PDB file of C-alpha atoms in Angstrom:
ATOM      1  CA  MET A   1     145.901 104.753  88.188  1.00 52.00           C
ATOM      2  CA  ILE A   2     148.842 102.637  89.363  1.00 58.00           C
ATOM      3  CA  ALA A   3     150.138 105.526  91.498  1.00 63.00           C
ATOM      4  CA  GLN A   4     146.807 105.596  93.392  1.00 66.00           C
ATOM      5  CA  TRP A   5     147.199 101.934  94.367  1.00 75.00           C
ATOM      6  CA  LYS A   6     150.874 102.082  95.374  1.00 80.00           C
ATOM      7  CA  ASP A   7     150.252 103.104  99.001  1.00 83.00           C
ATOM      8  CA  PRO A   8     147.344 100.690  99.619  1.00 84.00           C
ATOM      9  CA  LEU A   9     149.510  97.844  98.265  1.00 87.00           C
ATOM     10  CA  LEU A  10     152.417  98.903 100.506  1.00 91.00           C
ATOM     11  CA  PHE A  11     149.955  99.019 103.421  1.00 88.00           C
ATOM     12  CA  LEU A  12     148.795  95.473 102.635  1.00 88.00           C
ATOM     13  CA  ALA A  13     152.405  94.257 102.427  1.00 93.00           C
ATOM     14  CA  GLY A  14     153.126  95.909 105.786  1.00 94.00           C
ATOM     15  CA  LEU A  15     150.000  94.335 107.282  1.00 91.00           C
ATOM     16  CA  MET A  16     150.993  90.845 106.166  1.00 92.00           C
ATOM     17  CA  ALA A  17     154.543  91.316 107.485  1.00 95.00           C
ATOM     18  CA  GLY A  18     153.314  92.889 110.740  1.00 95.00           C
ATOM     19  CA  VAL A  19     151.011  89.994 111.596  1.00 92.00           C
ATOM     20  CA  ARG A  20     153.982  87.606 111.493  1.00 93.00           C
ATOM     21  CA  TRP A  21     156.781  89.913 112.716  1.00 96.00           C
ATOM     22  CA  PRO A  22     156.357  89.332 116.487  1.00 95.00           C
ATOM     23  CA  ASP A  23     157.002  85.600 116.087  1.00 92.00           C
ATOM     24  CA  TRP A  24     160.267  86.192 114.254  1.00 93.00           C
ATOM     25  CA  ASP A  25     161.753  86.108 117.745  1.00 91.00           C
ATOM     26  CA  PHE A  26     161.924  82.329 117.178  1.00 88.00           C
ATOM     27  CA  LEU A  27     164.346  82.930 114.292  1.00 90.00           C
ATOM     28  CA  ILE A  28     166.557  85.667 115.750  1.00 89.00           C
ATOM     29  CA  PRO A  29     169.476  84.325 117.804  1.00 90.00           C
ATOM     30  CA  GLY A  30     169.504  85.645 121.363  1.00 88.00           C
ATOM     31  CA  LEU A  31     165.768  86.297 121.530  1.00 88.00           C
ATOM     32  CA  SER A  32     163.267  84.057 123.251  1.00 89.00           C
ATOM     33  CA  HIS A  33     159.583  83.716 122.430  1.00 88.00           C
ATOM     34  CA  ARG A  34     157.550  86.812 123.233  1.00 93.00           C
ATOM     35  CA  SER A  35     160.573  89.034 123.055  1.00 94.00           C
ATOM     36  CA  GLY A  36     159.865  92.594 124.107  1.00 95.00           C
ATOM     37  CA  LEU A  37     161.783  93.724 121.028  1.00 95.00           C
ATOM     38  CA  THR A  38     159.561  92.012 118.446  1.00 96.00           C
ATOM     39  CA  HIS A  39     156.362  92.336 120.494  1.00 97.00           C
ATOM     40  CA  SER A  40     156.511  96.127 120.466  1.00 97.00           C
ATOM     41  CA  ILE A  41     156.108  99.256 118.365  1.00 97.00           C
ATOM     42  CA  LEU A  42     159.848  99.371 117.659  1.00 97.00           C
ATOM     43  CA  LEU A  43     159.723  98.230 113.995  1.00 97.00           C
ATOM     44  CA  PRO A  44     156.724 100.395 112.968  1.00 97.00           C
ATOM     45  CA  LEU A  45     158.324 103.376 114.715  1.00 96.00           C
ATOM     46  CA  VAL A  46     161.573 102.940 112.781  1.00 97.00           C
ATOM     47  CA  VAL A  47     159.686 102.549 109.487  1.00 97.00           C
ATOM     48  CA  TYR A  48     157.512 105.596 110.298  1.00 95.00           C
ATOM     49  CA  PHE A  49     160.600 107.762 110.878  1.00 95.00           C
ATOM     50  CA  MET A  50     162.078 106.455 107.625  1.00 95.00           C
ATOM     51  CA  ALA A  51     159.162 108.338 105.965  1.00 89.00           C
ATOM     52  CA  LEU A  52     157.358 105.207 104.763  1.00 92.00           C
ATOM     53  CA  PRO A  53     153.869 105.904 106.169  1.00 91.00           C
ATOM     54  CA  ALA A  54     151.908 103.264 104.227  1.00 91.00           C
ATOM     55  CA  ILE A  55     154.265 100.469 105.294  1.00 95.00           C
ATOM     56  CA  ALA A  56     154.394 101.804 108.874  1.00 95.00           C
ATOM     57  CA  ALA A  57     150.580 101.843 109.026  1.00 92.00           C
ATOM     58  CA  GLY A  58     150.331  98.266 107.757  1.00 92.00           C
ATOM     59  CA  LEU A  59     153.055  97.005 110.089  1.00 96.00           C
ATOM     60  CA  SER A  60     151.360  98.765 112.995  1.00 95.00           C
ATOM     61  CA  LEU A  61     148.002  97.197 112.292  1.00 92.00           C
ATOM     62  CA  GLY A  62     149.503  93.736 111.798  1.00 93.00           C
ATOM     63  CA  ILE A  63     151.473  93.922 115.034  1.00 96.00           C
ATOM     64  CA  ALA A  64     148.441  95.290 116.908  1.00 94.00           C
ATOM     65  CA  LEU A  65     146.375  92.335 115.666  1.00 91.00           C
ATOM     66  CA  HIS A  66     149.056  89.869 116.735  1.00 93.00           C
ATOM     67  CA  LEU A  67     149.571  91.473 120.154  1.00 94.00           C
ATOM     68  CA  SER A  68     145.831  91.630 120.802  1.00 90.00           C
ATOM     69  CA  SER A  69     145.767  87.865 120.314  1.00 88.00           C
ATOM     70  CA  ASP A  70     148.782  87.409 122.587  1.00 90.00           C
ATOM     71  CA  ILE A  71     147.067  89.336 125.384  1.00 88.00           C
ATOM     72  CA  GLN A  72     144.871  86.309 126.163  1.00 83.00           C
ATOM     73  CA  PRO A  73     147.144  83.330 126.883  1.00 80.00           C
ATOM     74  CA  LYS A  74     145.921  80.268 128.744  1.00 76.00           C
ATOM     75  CA  ALA A  75     148.079  81.352 131.697  1.00 77.00           C
ATOM     76  CA  TRP A  76     150.559  84.167 132.284  1.00 80.00           C
ATOM     77  CA  THR A  77     153.526  81.837 132.724  1.00 79.00           C
ATOM     78  CA  GLY A  78     156.503  80.595 130.698  1.00 79.00           C
ATOM     79  CA  GLY A  79     156.138  81.387 126.988  1.00 81.00           C
ATOM     80  CA  ALA A  80     153.308  83.858 127.565  1.00 88.00           C
ATOM     81  CA  LEU A  81     155.533  86.333 129.433  1.00 93.00           C
ATOM     82  CA  ILE A  82     157.340  89.193 127.713  1.00 95.00           C
ATOM     83  CA  LYS A  83     161.113  88.753 127.854  1.00 95.00           C
ATOM     84  CA  PHE A  84     164.084  90.965 127.067  1.00 94.00           C
ATOM     85  CA  PRO A  85     167.622  89.898 126.237  1.00 91.00           C
ATOM     86  CA  VAL A  86     169.795  89.929 129.368  1.00 88.00           C
ATOM     87  CA  LEU A  87     166.932  91.172 131.600  1.00 90.00           C
ATOM     88  CA  GLY A  88     164.675  88.145 131.176  1.00 91.00           C
ATOM     89  CA  SER A  89     160.941  88.111 131.879  1.00 93.00           C
ATOM     90  CA  ILE A  90     159.099  91.236 133.036  1.00 94.00           C
ATOM     91  CA  GLY A  91     156.592  89.034 134.886  1.00 92.00           C
ATOM     92  CA  LYS A  92     152.907  88.303 134.821  1.00 91.00           C
ATOM     93  CA  LYS A  93     151.831  91.757 136.029  1.00 91.00           C
ATOM     94  CA  LEU A  94     153.815  93.786 133.517  1.00 94.00           C
ATOM     95  CA  SER A  95     153.496  91.495 130.471  1.00 94.00           C
ATOM     96  CA  PRO A  96     149.805  92.275 129.765  1.00 93.00           C
ATOM     97  CA  LEU A  97     150.477  95.965 130.409  1.00 93.00           C
ATOM     98  CA  TRP A  98     153.423  95.876 127.969  1.00 96.00           C
ATOM     99  CA  LEU A  99     151.233  94.288 125.304  1.00 96.00           C
ATOM    100  CA  PHE A 100     148.371  96.762 125.810  1.00 94.00           C
ATOM    101  CA  ILE A 101     150.652  99.820 125.741  1.00 94.00           C
ATOM    102  CA  ASN A 102     152.242  98.572 122.531  1.00 96.00           C
ATOM    103  CA  ILE A 103     148.835  97.860 120.956  1.00 95.00           C
ATOM    104  CA  VAL A 104     147.822 101.449 121.726  1.00 93.00           C
ATOM    105  CA  GLY A 105     151.163 102.659 120.335  1.00 95.00           C
ATOM    106  CA  CYS A 106     150.677 100.662 117.133  1.00 95.00           C
ATOM    107  CA  ILE A 107     147.177 102.066 116.650  1.00 92.00           C
ATOM    108  CA  GLY A 108     148.610 105.555 117.251  1.00 92.00           C
ATOM    109  CA  ILE A 109     151.338 105.053 114.632  1.00 94.00           C
ATOM    110  CA  MET A 110     148.756 103.703 112.202  1.00 91.00           C
ATOM    111  CA  ALA A 111     146.524 106.752 112.738  1.00 88.00           C
ATOM    112  CA  ALA A 112     149.439 109.183 112.347  1.00 89.00           C
ATOM    113  CA  SER A 113     150.607 107.359 109.212  1.00 86.00           C
ATOM    114  CA  LEU A 114     147.173 107.395 107.616  1.00 81.00           C
ATOM    115  CA  ASP A 115     146.882 111.159 108.189  1.00 80.00           C
ATOM    116  CA  ILE A 116     149.727 111.590 105.703  1.00 70.00           C
ATOM    117  CA  GLU A 117     148.044 109.535 102.990  1.00 66.00           C
ATOM    118  CA  PRO A 118     145.736 110.899 100.255  1.00 68.00           C
ATOM    119  CA  HIS A 119     142.005 110.414 100.823  1.00 73.00           C
ATOM    120  CA  PHE A 120     141.647 107.611  98.236  1.00 73.00           C
ATOM    121  CA  ALA A 121     144.475 105.636  99.866  1.00 72.00           C
ATOM    122  CA  GLN A 122     142.932 106.182 103.311  1.00 73.00           C
ATOM    123  CA  LEU A 123     139.610 104.690 102.149  1.00 75.00           C
ATOM    124  CA  ILE A 124     141.265 101.650 100.596  1.00 78.00           C
ATOM    125  CA  MET A 125     143.428 101.144 103.699  1.00 76.00           C
ATOM    126  CA  LEU A 126     140.353 101.369 105.925  1.00 75.00           C
ATOM    127  CA  MET A 127     138.684  98.619 103.880  1.00 79.00           C
ATOM    128  CA  VAL A 128     141.859  96.515 104.058  1.00 79.00           C
ATOM    129  CA  THR A 129     141.982  97.133 107.834  1.00 79.00           C
ATOM    130  CA  SER A 130     138.447  95.846 108.270  1.00 78.00           C
ATOM    131  CA  ALA A 131     138.963  92.847 105.988  1.00 80.00           C
ATOM    132  CA  GLY A 132     142.367  92.082 107.511  1.00 75.00           C
ATOM    133  CA  THR A 133     141.012  92.201 111.055  1.00 78.00           C
ATOM    134  CA  PHE A 134     138.116  89.907 110.145  1.00 79.00           C
ATOM    135  CA  TRP A 135     140.432  87.498 108.297  1.00 77.00           C
ATOM    136  CA  TYR A 136     143.024  87.377 111.090  1.00 77.00           C
ATOM    137  CA  PHE A 137     140.578  86.749 113.902  1.00 74.00           C
ATOM    138  CA  SER A 138     138.511  84.242 111.946  1.00 76.00           C
ATOM    139  CA  ARG A 139     141.657  82.211 111.163  1.00 75.00           C
ATOM    140  CA  GLU A 140     143.759  82.700 114.277  1.00 70.00           C
ATOM    141  CA  GLU A 141     141.364  83.045 117.180  1.00 65.00           C
ATOM    142  CA  LYS A 142     138.659  80.907 118.710  1.00 68.00           C
ATOM    143  CA  LYS A 143     137.870  83.534 121.356  1.00 71.00           C
ATOM    144  CA  ARG A 144     137.544  86.815 119.486  1.00 70.00           C
ATOM    145  CA  LEU A 145     135.925  89.036 122.129  1.00 72.00           C
ATOM    146  CA  ILE A 146     139.032  89.914 124.164  1.00 77.00           C
ATOM    147  CA  PRO A 147     141.281  90.836 121.208  1.00 80.00           C
ATOM    148  CA  LEU A 148     138.523  92.812 119.493  1.00 79.00           C
ATOM    149  CA  THR A 149     137.708  94.617 122.743  1.00 80.00           C
ATOM    150  CA  THR A 150     141.404  95.368 123.223  1.00 84.00           C
ATOM    151  CA  LEU A 151     141.650  96.809 119.703  1.00 80.00           C
ATOM    152  CA  ALA A 152     138.472  98.852 120.195  1.00 81.00           C
ATOM    153  CA  ALA A 153     139.690 100.239 123.538  1.00 84.00           C
ATOM    154  CA  SER A 154     143.054 101.077 121.964  1.00 86.00           C
ATOM    155  CA  GLY A 155     141.346 102.827 119.072  1.00 82.00           C
ATOM    156  CA  LEU A 156     139.177 104.851 121.455  1.00 81.00           C
ATOM    157  CA  LEU A 157     142.196 105.879 123.525  1.00 84.00           C
ATOM    158  CA  VAL A 158     144.116 106.980 120.443  1.00 86.00           C
ATOM    159  CA  HIS A 159     141.095 108.835 119.034  1.00 80.00           C
ATOM    160  CA  SER A 160     140.434 110.556 122.376  1.00 82.00           C
ATOM    161  CA  PHE A 161     144.056 111.621 122.696  1.00 84.00           C
ATOM    162  CA  ARG A 162     144.313 112.841 119.094  1.00 82.00           C
ATOM    163  CA  SER A 163     141.053 114.796 119.342  1.00 82.00           C
ATOM    164  CA  GLY A 164     142.096 116.461 122.615  1.00 82.00           C
ATOM    165  CA  LEU A 165     139.451 114.775 124.761  1.00 78.00           C
ATOM    166  CA  LEU A 166     142.119 112.873 126.686  1.00 78.00           C
ATOM    167  CA  THR A 167     145.271 114.629 127.849  1.00 78.00           C
ATOM    168  CA  LEU A 168     148.315 113.466 129.740  1.00 74.00           C
ATOM    169  CA  SER A 169     147.433 115.801 132.617  1.00 79.00           C
ATOM    170  CA  ALA A 170     143.943 114.254 132.864  1.00 73.00           C
ATOM    171  CA  VAL A 171     145.452 110.750 132.964  1.00 70.00           C
ATOM    172  CA  THR A 172     148.047 111.648 135.579  1.00 74.00           C
ATOM    173  CA  GLN A 173     145.297 112.999 137.866  1.00 75.00           C
ATOM    174  CA  PHE A 174     144.142 109.409 138.347  1.00 67.00           C
ATOM    175  CA  PHE A 175     147.569 108.286 139.497  1.00 67.00           C
ATOM    176  CA  VAL A 176     148.762 111.267 141.566  1.00 65.00           C
TER     177      VAL A 176
END
């Protein structure tokens, strides 16, 4: 019985850490707020390749929730802009794009991680995902439509890509 709950509990721990991880840039010397290193898929990607899928899925969801909130600042100036050490800010045109791409990446890592999990763990993690999303947005956000729409769009993109409905060649046709 305990073995069945191990992965859902690791997922929950990853979720709680992932929601707060992007703002650790305040605590890491050399990083400024909205660092491109903490506001990215970097940590979930490392954890995923360390073969810890439940933690990677939770981290991914938590970071996606946080980034979807960050995508709606009062103004794209100062602390709202994504910054990298040495390079500085990527500007008001690329910052929202950076956030959206990393939200999609986090949802993709979460989906790939959950594929590895047993069915029981997947069901529990889906319930935790729903409850965690509701909890986060009810506590952290006054305007919930933009972050929820961003998460939904990210989920649809990931689902379309994973199911073969959306391919890289189809996307590049729009830009070539």
